[in-house]
Coordinates of C-alpha atoms and ligand atoms in Angstrom, one line a residue:
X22 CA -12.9 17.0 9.7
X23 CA -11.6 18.8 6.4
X24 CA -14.2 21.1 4.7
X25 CA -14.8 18.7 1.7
X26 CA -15.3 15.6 3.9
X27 CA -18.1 18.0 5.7
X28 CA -19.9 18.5 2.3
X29 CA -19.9 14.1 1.9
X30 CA -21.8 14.2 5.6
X31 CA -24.7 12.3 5.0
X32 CA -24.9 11.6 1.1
X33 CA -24.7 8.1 0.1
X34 CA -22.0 7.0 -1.5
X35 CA -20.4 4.0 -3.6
X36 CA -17.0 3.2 -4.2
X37 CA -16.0 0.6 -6.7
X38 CA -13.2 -1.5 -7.2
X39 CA -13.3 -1.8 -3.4
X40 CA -10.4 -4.1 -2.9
X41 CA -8.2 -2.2 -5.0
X42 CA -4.9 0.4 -4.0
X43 CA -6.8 4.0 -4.5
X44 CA -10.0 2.7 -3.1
X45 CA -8.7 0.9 -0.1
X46 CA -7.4 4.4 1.1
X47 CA -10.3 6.6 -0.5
X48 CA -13.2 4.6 2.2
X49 CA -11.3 5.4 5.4
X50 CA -11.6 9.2 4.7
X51 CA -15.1 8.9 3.4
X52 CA -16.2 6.7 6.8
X53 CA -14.1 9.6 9.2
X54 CA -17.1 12.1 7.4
X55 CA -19.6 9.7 8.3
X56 CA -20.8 9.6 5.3
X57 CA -23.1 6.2 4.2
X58 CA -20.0 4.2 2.5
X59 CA -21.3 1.2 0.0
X60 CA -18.3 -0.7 -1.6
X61 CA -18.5 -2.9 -4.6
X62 CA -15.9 -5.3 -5.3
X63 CA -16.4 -9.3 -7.0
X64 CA -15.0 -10.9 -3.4
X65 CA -15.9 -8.6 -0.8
X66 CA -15.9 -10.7 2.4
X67 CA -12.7 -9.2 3.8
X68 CA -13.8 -5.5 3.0
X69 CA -16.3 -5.9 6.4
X70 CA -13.8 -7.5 8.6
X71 CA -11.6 -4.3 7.8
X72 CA -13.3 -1.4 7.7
X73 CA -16.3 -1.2 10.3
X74 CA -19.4 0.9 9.2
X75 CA -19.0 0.0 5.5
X76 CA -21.7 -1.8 3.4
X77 CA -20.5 -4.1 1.1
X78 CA -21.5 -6.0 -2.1
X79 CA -20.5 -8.2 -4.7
X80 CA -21.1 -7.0 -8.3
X81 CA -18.7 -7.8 -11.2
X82 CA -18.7 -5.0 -14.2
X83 CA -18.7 -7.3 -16.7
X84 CA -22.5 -8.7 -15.7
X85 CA -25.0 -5.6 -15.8
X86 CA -27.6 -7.3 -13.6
X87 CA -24.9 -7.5 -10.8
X88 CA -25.0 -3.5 -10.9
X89 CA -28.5 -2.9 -10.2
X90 CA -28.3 -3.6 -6.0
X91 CA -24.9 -2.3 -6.0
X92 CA -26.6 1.6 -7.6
X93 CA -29.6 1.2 -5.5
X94 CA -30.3 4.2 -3.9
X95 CA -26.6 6.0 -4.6
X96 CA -26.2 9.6 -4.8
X97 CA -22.1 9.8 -5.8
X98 CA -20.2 7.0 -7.1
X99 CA -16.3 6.6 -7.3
X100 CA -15.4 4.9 -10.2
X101 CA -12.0 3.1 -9.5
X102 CA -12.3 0.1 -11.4
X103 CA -9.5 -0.9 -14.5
X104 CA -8.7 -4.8 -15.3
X105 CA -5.2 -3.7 -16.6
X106 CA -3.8 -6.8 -15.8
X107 CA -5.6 -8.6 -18.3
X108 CA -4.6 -9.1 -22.1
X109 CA -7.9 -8.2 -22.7
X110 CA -7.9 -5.1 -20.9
X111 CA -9.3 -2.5 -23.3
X112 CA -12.2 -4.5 -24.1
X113 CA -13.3 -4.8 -20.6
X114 CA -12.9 -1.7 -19.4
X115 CA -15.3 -0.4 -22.3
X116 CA -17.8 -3.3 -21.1
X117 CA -17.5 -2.3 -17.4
X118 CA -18.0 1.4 -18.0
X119 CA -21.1 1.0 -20.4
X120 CA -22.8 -1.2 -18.0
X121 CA -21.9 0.6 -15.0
X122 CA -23.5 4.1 -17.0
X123 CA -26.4 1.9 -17.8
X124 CA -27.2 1.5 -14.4
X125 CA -25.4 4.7 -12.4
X126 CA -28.5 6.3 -15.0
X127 CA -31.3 4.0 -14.0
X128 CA -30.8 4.3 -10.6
X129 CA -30.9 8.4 -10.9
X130 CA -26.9 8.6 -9.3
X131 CA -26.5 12.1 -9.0
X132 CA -23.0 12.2 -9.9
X133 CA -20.2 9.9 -11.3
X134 CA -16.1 10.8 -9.7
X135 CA -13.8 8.9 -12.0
X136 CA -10.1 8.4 -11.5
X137 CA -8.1 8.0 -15.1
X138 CA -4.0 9.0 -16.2
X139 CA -2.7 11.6 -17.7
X140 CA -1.6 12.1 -20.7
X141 CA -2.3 14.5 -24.2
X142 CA -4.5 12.7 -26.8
X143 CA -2.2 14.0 -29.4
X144 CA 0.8 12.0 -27.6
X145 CA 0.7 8.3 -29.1
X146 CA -0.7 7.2 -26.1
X147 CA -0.2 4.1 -24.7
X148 CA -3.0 1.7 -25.0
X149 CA -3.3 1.7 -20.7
X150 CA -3.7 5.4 -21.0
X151 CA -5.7 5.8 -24.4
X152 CA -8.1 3.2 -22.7
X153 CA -8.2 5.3 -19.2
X154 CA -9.2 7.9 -21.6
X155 CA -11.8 6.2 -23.2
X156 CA -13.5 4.9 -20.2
X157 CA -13.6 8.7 -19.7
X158 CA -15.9 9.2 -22.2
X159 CA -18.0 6.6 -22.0
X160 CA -19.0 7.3 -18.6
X161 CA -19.5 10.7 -19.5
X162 CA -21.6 10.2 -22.6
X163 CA -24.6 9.7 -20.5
X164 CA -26.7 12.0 -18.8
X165 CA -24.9 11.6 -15.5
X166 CA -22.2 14.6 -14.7
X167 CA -18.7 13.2 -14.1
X168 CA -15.6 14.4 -13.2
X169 CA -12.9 12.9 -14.2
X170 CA -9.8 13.7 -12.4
X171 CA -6.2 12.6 -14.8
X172 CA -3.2 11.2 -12.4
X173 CA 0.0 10.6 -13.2
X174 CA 1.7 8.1 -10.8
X175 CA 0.5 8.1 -7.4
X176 CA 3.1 8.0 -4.7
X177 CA 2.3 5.1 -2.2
X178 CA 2.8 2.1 -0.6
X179 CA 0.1 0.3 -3.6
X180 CA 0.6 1.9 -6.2
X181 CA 1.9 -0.4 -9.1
X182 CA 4.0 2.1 -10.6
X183 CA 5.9 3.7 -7.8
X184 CA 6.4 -0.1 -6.3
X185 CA 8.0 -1.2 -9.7
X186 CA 9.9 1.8 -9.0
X187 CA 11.0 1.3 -5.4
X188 CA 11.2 -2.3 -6.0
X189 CA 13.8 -1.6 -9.0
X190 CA 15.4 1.1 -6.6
X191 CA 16.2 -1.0 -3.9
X192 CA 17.3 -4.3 -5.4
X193 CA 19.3 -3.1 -8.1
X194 CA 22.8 -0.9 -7.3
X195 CA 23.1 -0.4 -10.9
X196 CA 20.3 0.5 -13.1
X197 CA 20.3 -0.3 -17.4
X198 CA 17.0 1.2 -18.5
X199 CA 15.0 2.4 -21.5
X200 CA 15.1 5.8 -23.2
X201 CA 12.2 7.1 -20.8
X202 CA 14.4 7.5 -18.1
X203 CA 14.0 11.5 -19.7
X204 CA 10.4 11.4 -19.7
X205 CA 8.1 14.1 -17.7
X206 CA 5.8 13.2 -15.3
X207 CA 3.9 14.8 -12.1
X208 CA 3.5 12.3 -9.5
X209 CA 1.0 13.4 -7.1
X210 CA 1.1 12.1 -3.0
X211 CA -1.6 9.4 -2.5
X212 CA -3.0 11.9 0.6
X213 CA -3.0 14.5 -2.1
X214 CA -4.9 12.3 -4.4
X215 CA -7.6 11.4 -2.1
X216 CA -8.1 15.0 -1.3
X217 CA -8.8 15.5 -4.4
X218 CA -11.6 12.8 -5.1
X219 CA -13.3 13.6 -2.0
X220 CA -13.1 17.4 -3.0
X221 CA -14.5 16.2 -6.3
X222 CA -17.3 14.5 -4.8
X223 CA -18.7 17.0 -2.9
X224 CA -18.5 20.2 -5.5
X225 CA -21.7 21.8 -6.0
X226 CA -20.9 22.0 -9.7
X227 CA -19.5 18.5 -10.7
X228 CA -18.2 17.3 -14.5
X229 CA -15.6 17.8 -16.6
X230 CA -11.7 16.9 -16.8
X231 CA -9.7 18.2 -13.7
X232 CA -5.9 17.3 -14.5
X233 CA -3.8 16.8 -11.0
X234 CA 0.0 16.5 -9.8
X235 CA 2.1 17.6 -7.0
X236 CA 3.4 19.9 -6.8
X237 CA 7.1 18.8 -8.8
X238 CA 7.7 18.2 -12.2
X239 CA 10.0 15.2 -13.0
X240 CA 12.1 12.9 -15.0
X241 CA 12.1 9.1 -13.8
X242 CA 15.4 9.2 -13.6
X243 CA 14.9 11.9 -10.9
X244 CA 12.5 9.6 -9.1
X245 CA 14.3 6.6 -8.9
X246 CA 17.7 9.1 -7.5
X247 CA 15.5 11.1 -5.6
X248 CA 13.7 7.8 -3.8
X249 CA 17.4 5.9 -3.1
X250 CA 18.6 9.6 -1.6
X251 CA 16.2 9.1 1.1
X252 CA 16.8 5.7 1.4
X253 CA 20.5 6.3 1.8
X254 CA 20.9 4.1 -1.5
X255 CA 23.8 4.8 -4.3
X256 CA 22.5 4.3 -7.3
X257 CA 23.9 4.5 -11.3
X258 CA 21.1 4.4 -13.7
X259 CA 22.1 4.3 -17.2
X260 CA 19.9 4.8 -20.4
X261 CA 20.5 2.2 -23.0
X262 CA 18.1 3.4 -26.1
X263 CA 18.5 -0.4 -27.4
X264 CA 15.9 -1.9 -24.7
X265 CA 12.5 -2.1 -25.6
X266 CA 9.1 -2.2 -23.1
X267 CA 8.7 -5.6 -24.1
X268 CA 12.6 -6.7 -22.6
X269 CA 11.9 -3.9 -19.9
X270 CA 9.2 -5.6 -18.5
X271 CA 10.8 -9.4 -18.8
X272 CA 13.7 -7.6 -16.5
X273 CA 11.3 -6.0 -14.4
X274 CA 9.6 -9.6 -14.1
X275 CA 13.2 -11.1 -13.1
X276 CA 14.4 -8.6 -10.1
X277 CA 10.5 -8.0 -8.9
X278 CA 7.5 -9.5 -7.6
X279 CA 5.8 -7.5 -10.2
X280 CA 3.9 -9.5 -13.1
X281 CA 4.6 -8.9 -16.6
X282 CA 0.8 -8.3 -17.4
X283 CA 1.1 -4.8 -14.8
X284 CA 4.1 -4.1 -15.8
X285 CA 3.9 -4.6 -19.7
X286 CA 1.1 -1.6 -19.6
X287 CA 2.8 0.7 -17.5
X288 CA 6.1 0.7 -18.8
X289 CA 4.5 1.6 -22.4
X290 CA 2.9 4.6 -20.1
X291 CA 6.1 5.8 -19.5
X292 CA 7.0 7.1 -22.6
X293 CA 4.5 9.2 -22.6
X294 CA 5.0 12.7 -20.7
X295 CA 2.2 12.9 -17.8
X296 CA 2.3 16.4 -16.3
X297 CA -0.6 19.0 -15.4
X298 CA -1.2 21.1 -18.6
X299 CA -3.6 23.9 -17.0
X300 CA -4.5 25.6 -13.8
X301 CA -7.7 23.8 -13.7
X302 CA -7.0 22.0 -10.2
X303 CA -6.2 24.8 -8.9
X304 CA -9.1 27.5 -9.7
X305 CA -11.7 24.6 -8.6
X306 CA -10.1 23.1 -5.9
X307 CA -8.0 25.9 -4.1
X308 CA -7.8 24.5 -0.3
X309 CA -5.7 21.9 -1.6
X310 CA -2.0 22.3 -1.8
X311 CA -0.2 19.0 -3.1
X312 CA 3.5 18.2 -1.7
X313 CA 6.1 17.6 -3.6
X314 CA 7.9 14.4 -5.1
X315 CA 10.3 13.8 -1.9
X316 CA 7.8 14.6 0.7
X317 CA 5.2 12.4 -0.9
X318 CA 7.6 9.7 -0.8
X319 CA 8.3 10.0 2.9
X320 CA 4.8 9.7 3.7
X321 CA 4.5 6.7 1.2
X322 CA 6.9 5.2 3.6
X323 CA 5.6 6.2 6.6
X324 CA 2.1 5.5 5.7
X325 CA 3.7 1.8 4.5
X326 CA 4.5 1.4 8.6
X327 CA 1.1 2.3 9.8
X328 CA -0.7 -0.2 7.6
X329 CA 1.6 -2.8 8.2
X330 CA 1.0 -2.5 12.1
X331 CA -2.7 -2.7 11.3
X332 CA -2.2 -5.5 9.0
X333 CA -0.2 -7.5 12.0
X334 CA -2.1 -6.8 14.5
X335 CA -5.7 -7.3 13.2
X336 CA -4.6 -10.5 10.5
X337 CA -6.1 -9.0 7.7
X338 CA -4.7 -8.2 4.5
X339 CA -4.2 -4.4 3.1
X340 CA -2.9 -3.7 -0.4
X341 CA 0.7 -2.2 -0.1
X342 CA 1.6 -3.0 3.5
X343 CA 4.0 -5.8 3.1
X344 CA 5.6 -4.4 0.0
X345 CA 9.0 -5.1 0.2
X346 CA 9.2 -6.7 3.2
X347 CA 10.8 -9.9 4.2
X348 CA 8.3 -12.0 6.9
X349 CA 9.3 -14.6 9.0
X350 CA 5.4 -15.7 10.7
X351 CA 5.2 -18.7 13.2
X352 CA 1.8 -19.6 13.6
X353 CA 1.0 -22.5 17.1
X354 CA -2.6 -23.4 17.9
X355 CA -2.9 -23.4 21.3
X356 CA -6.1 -25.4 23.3
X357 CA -7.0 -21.7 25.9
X358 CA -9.0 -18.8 24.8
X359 CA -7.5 -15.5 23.5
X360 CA -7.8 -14.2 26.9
X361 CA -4.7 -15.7 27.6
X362 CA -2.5 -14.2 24.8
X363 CA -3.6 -11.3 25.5
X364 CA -2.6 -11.5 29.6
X365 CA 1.1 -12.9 28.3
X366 CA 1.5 -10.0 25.9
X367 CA 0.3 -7.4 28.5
X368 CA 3.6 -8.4 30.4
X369 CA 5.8 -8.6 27.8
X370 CA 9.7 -7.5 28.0
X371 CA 11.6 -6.0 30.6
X372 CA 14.1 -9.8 31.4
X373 CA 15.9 -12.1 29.3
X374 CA 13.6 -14.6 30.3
X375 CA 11.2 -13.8 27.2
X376 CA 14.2 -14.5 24.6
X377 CA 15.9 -17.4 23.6
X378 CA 19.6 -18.2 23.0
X379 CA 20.1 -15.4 25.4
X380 CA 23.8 -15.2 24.5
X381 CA 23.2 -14.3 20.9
X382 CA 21.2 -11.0 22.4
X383 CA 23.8 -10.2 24.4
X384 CA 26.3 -10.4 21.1
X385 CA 23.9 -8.1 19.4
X386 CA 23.7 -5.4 22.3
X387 CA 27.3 -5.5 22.1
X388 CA 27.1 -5.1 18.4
X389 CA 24.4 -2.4 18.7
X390 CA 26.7 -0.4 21.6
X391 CA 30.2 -0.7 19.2
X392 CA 28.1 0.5 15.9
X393 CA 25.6 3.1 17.2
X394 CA 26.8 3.9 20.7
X395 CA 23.4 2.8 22.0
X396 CA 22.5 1.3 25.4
X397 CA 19.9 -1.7 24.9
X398 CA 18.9 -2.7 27.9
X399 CA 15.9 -4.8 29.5
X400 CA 13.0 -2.2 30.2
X401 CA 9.1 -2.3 30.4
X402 CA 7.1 0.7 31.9
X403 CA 6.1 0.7 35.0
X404 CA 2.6 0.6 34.0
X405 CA 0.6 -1.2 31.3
X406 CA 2.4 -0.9 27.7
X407 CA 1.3 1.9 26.0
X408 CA 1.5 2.8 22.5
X409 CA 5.2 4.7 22.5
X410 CA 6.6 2.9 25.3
X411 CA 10.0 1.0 25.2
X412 CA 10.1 -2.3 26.1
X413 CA 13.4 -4.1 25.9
X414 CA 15.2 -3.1 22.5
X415 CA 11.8 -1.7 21.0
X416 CA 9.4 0.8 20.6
X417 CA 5.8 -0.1 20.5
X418 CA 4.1 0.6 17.2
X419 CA 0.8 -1.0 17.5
X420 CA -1.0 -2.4 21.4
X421 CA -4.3 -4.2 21.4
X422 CA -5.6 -6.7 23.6
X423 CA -4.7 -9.5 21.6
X424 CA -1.8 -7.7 20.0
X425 CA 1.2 -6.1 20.2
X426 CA 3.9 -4.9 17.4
X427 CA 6.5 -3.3 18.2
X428 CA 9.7 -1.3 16.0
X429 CA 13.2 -2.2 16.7
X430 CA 15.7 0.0 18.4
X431 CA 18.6 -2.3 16.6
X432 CA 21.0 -0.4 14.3
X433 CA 20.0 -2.6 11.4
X434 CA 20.4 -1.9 7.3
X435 CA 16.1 -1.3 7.0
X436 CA 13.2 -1.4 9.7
X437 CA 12.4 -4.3 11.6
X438 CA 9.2 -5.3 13.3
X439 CA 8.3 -7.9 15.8
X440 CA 5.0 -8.6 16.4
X441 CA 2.5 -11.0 17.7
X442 CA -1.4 -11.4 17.6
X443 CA -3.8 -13.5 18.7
X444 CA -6.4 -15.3 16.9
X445 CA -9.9 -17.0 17.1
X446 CA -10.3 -20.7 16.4
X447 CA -13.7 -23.1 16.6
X448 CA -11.6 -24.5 20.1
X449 CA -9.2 -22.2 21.6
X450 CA -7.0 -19.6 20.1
X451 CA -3.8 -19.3 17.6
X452 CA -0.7 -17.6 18.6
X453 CA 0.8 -15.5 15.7
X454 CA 4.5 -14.4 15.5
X455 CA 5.7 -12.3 13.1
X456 CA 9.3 -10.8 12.4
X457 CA 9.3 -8.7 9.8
X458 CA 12.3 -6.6 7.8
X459 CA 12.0 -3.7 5.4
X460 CA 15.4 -3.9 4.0
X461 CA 17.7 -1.0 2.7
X462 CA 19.0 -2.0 -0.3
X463 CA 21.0 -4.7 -1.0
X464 CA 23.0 -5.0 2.3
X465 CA 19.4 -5.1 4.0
X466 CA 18.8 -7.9 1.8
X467 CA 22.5 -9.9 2.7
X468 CA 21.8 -9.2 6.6
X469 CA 18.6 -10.6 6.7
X470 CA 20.0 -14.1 4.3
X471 CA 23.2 -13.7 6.3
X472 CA 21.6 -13.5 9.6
X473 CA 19.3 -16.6 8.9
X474 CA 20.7 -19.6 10.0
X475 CA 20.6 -18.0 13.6
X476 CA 17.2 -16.3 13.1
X477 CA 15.8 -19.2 11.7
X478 CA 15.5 -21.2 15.5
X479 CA 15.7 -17.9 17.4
X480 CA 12.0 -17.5 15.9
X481 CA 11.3 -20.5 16.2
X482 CA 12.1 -21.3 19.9
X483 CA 10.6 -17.8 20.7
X484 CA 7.3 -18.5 19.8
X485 CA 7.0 -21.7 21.2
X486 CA 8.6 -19.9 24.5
X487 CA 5.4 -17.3 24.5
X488 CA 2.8 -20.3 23.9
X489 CA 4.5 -22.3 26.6
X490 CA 3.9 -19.0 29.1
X491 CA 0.1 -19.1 27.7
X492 CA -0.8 -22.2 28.6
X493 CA 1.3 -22.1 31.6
X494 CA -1.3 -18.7 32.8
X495 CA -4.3 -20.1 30.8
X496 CA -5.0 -23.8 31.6
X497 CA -7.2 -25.5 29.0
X498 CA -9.9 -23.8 27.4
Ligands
LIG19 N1 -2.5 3.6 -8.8 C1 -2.1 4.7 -9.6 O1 -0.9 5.1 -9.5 C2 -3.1 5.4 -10.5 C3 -2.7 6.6 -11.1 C4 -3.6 7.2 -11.9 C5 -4.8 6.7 -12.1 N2 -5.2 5.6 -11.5 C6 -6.5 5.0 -11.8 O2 -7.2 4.8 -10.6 C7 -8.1 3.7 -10.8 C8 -7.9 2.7 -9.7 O3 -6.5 2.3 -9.7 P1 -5.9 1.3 -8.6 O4 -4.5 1.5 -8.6 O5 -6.7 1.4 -7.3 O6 -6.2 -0.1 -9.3 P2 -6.2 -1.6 -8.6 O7 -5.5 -1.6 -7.3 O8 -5.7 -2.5 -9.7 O9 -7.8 -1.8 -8.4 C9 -8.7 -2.0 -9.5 C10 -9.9 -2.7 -9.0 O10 -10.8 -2.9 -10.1 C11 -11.7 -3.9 -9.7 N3 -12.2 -4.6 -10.9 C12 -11.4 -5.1 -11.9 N4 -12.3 -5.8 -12.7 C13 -13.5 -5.7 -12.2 C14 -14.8 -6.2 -12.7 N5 -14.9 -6.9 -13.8 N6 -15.9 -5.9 -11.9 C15 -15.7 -5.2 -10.8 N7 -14.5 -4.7 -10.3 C16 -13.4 -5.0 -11.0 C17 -10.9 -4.8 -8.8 O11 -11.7 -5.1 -7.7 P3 -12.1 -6.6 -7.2 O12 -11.0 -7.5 -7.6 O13 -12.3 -6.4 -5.8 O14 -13.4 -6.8 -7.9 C18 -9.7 -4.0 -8.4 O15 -9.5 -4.0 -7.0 C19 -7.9 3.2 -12.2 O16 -8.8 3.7 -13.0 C20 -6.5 3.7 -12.5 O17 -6.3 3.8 -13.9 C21 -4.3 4.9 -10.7

């Protein structure tokens, strides 16, 4: 356990916005301490199912009353809660912080950690940021001590801005974009980040504004060339002054998934330079070293992996795991208990007799031997599958009873995944398949289309191959 995490042991602690990007990786790290983990959110039934060990509660911001259970008893409260996405965003955010105060003060909470952006007040600053700032000093107008840490962009698999970024990054070879392409900022590493809110937690000495970045200063257009370098993507951005954050968004809107109410906000946030302006962080908080832009990027996509192997194999959703990703999930009900998915997928691999179409396999060993100079060939361990082990063509990522995900070997333009799970139902159990491609820029994107029309009842005809097997072990239920 780090030395901050050691200080948490014991307190009791809320986290708001509990369903949210920063939060959902803040509670992990506060439950490894042990510490007693309360998380507010307005629909928290799938919090529970996620993270064992953590209390949950409904409360929305806007209705004071809802706050008085959720402050009961609280010693520190994380404050992670903005409703940018709404037209009326500034308004609400000022609501939600005086009622939260209202009641963070009733119930005695000893001290208030509050995540905001970056940003100088004398700076025009966009209305996202102006209100980030405000909520600020609302919550510190009380008689509560708060820190207030000020972020620029986090780097993570989540994180609005850097997916707009990667998004943009991936999907387009060339790039037209605004005049802030030259704008400063100091993206910090969402491990990084976290550090720092449990650090600020669990100072003796709480309050104040603590700016934080990693440990590189740069432009956006440094990001977006520095994120397609280690994606082995080409990539010409050019700057066309004319384009305003209004058409910037529209165009965001049209190659991404992301909404124009997200990304209307932060692109008028990117005008404005975000970087650390003193040494602040540093005095207060000197175990932490932040990484850098690049190496904060690898672990966004590492970390991306990980989640999405927990998100396969337990079923539940978590924010940022399936972010550009292409799925292809088979679902078949199946009349036996989950015992017998689990006995199938303990056997897994090792013959041809698992696949179908075994013909088009063989073409893509071929393929894989002529391209990479790889060997594929059928192979299980001896033993049970292990986390590590190879079976056939892949590597496993994830193994759990009722689970297994595993990484393909396949010289492919991205990562693929297959994995399958098995699930509870009232009578029996559900079989879950699930192929899934993180593709590498636009050829990733033309293999995957391209490669449908066999795909398509490969899939298909392999899942109902595996439920075939189950019932075949199982019997009826
Ligand atoms: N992500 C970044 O790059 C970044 C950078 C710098 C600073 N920050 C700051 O960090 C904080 C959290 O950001 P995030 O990226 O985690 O945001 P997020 O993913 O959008 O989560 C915000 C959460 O706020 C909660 N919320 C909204 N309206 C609410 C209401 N009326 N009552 C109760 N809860 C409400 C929502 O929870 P429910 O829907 O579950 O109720 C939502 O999950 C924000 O203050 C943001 O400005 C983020």
């Amino acid at each position: 356990m780090r030395p901050a995490e050691e200080d948490l042991k014991g307190r009791r602690i809320l986290v708001t916005g509990a369903t949210g990007y920063i939060a959902s990786r803040l509670i992990p790290r506060l439950l490894d301490a042990s510490t007693d983990v309360r998380a507010t959110s307005r629909s928290p039934h799938a919090l529970a199912a996620r993270f064992s060990g953590l209390e949950t509660i409904a409360s929305d911001f806007m209705d004071q009353r809802s706050l008085e259970d959720a402050l009961q008893g609280i010693e520190i409260a994380y404050y992670l809660v903005h409703s940018m996405d709404m037209r009326d965003f500034e308004e609400r955010d000022r609501v939600a912080a005086r009622n939260f105060l209202a009641a963070a003060e009733r119930a005695k909470v000893e001290r208030i950690v509050y995540l905001s952006g970056l940003g100088r007040a004398d700076d025009r600053l966009s209305s996202h940021l102006f209100s980030r700032h405000e909520v600020g000093e609302i919550l510190a107008s009380g008689s509560i001590p708060v820190t207030e840490l000020r972020a620029a962009i986090v780097i993570g698999s989540g994180s609005s801005a850097f997916d707009m970024l990667r998004y943009l990054t991936e999907r387009l070879p060339v790039m037209i974009a605004p005049r802030w392409l030259a704008t400063r900022i100091q993206p910090i590493a969402e491990d990084d980040l976290v550090s720092y809110l449990i650090a600020a937690g669990s100072e003796p000495h709480p309050g104040g504004i603590v700016e934080i970045g990693g440990s590189d200063v740069v432009t956006y257009r440094e990001m977006i060339h520095g994120y397609a370098r280690l994606r082995r993507l080409r990539r010409f951005v050019m700057s066309v002054p004319l384009l305003t954050p209004r058409l910037s968004s529209y165009w965001v809107r049209l190659i991404t998934p992301v909404p124009t109410s997200i990304s209307r906000p932060l692109i008028d946030g990117l005008q404005n330079e975000v970087v650390v302006t003193d040494d602040v962080a540093a005095s207060r908080y000197p175990s932490i070293a932040p990484m850098g832009y690049v190496e904060g990027a690898v672990a966004a996509l590492d970390r991306q992996e990980e989640l999405l192997g927990e998100e396969l194999s337990s079923g539940l959703s978590i924010p940022g795991s399936r972010l550009a990703v292409l799925t292809d999930e088979r679902r078949v009900d199946l009349d036996v208990s989950i015992d017998g998915i689990a006995a199938v997928l303990a056997d897994f691999g090792g013959d041809a007799s698992w696949y179908p179409l075994p013909w088009a396999w063989a073409v893509r060993k071929w393929m894989d031997k002529l391209f990479r100079g790889g060997d594929l060939s059928w192979t299980r361990p001896e033993g049970p599958i292990i986390r590590g082990s190879l079976v056939d063509w892949w590597k496993v990522d994830v193994v759990e009873p009722d689970a297994l995900v595993l990484r393909s070997l396949m010289k492919t333009p991205g990562e693929a995944w297959l994995a399958f799970r098995g699930g509870r139902r009232d009578s029996g159990a559900t079989l879950v398949q699930s192929a899934v491609f993180r593709p590498r820029g636009i050829l990733g994107r033309l293999y995957w289309w391209g490669l449908w029309p066999f795909h398509h009842p490969i899939f298909g005809a392999m899942v109902r191959r595996l439920a075939k097997r189950v019932t075949a072990l199982s019997g009826p239920s």
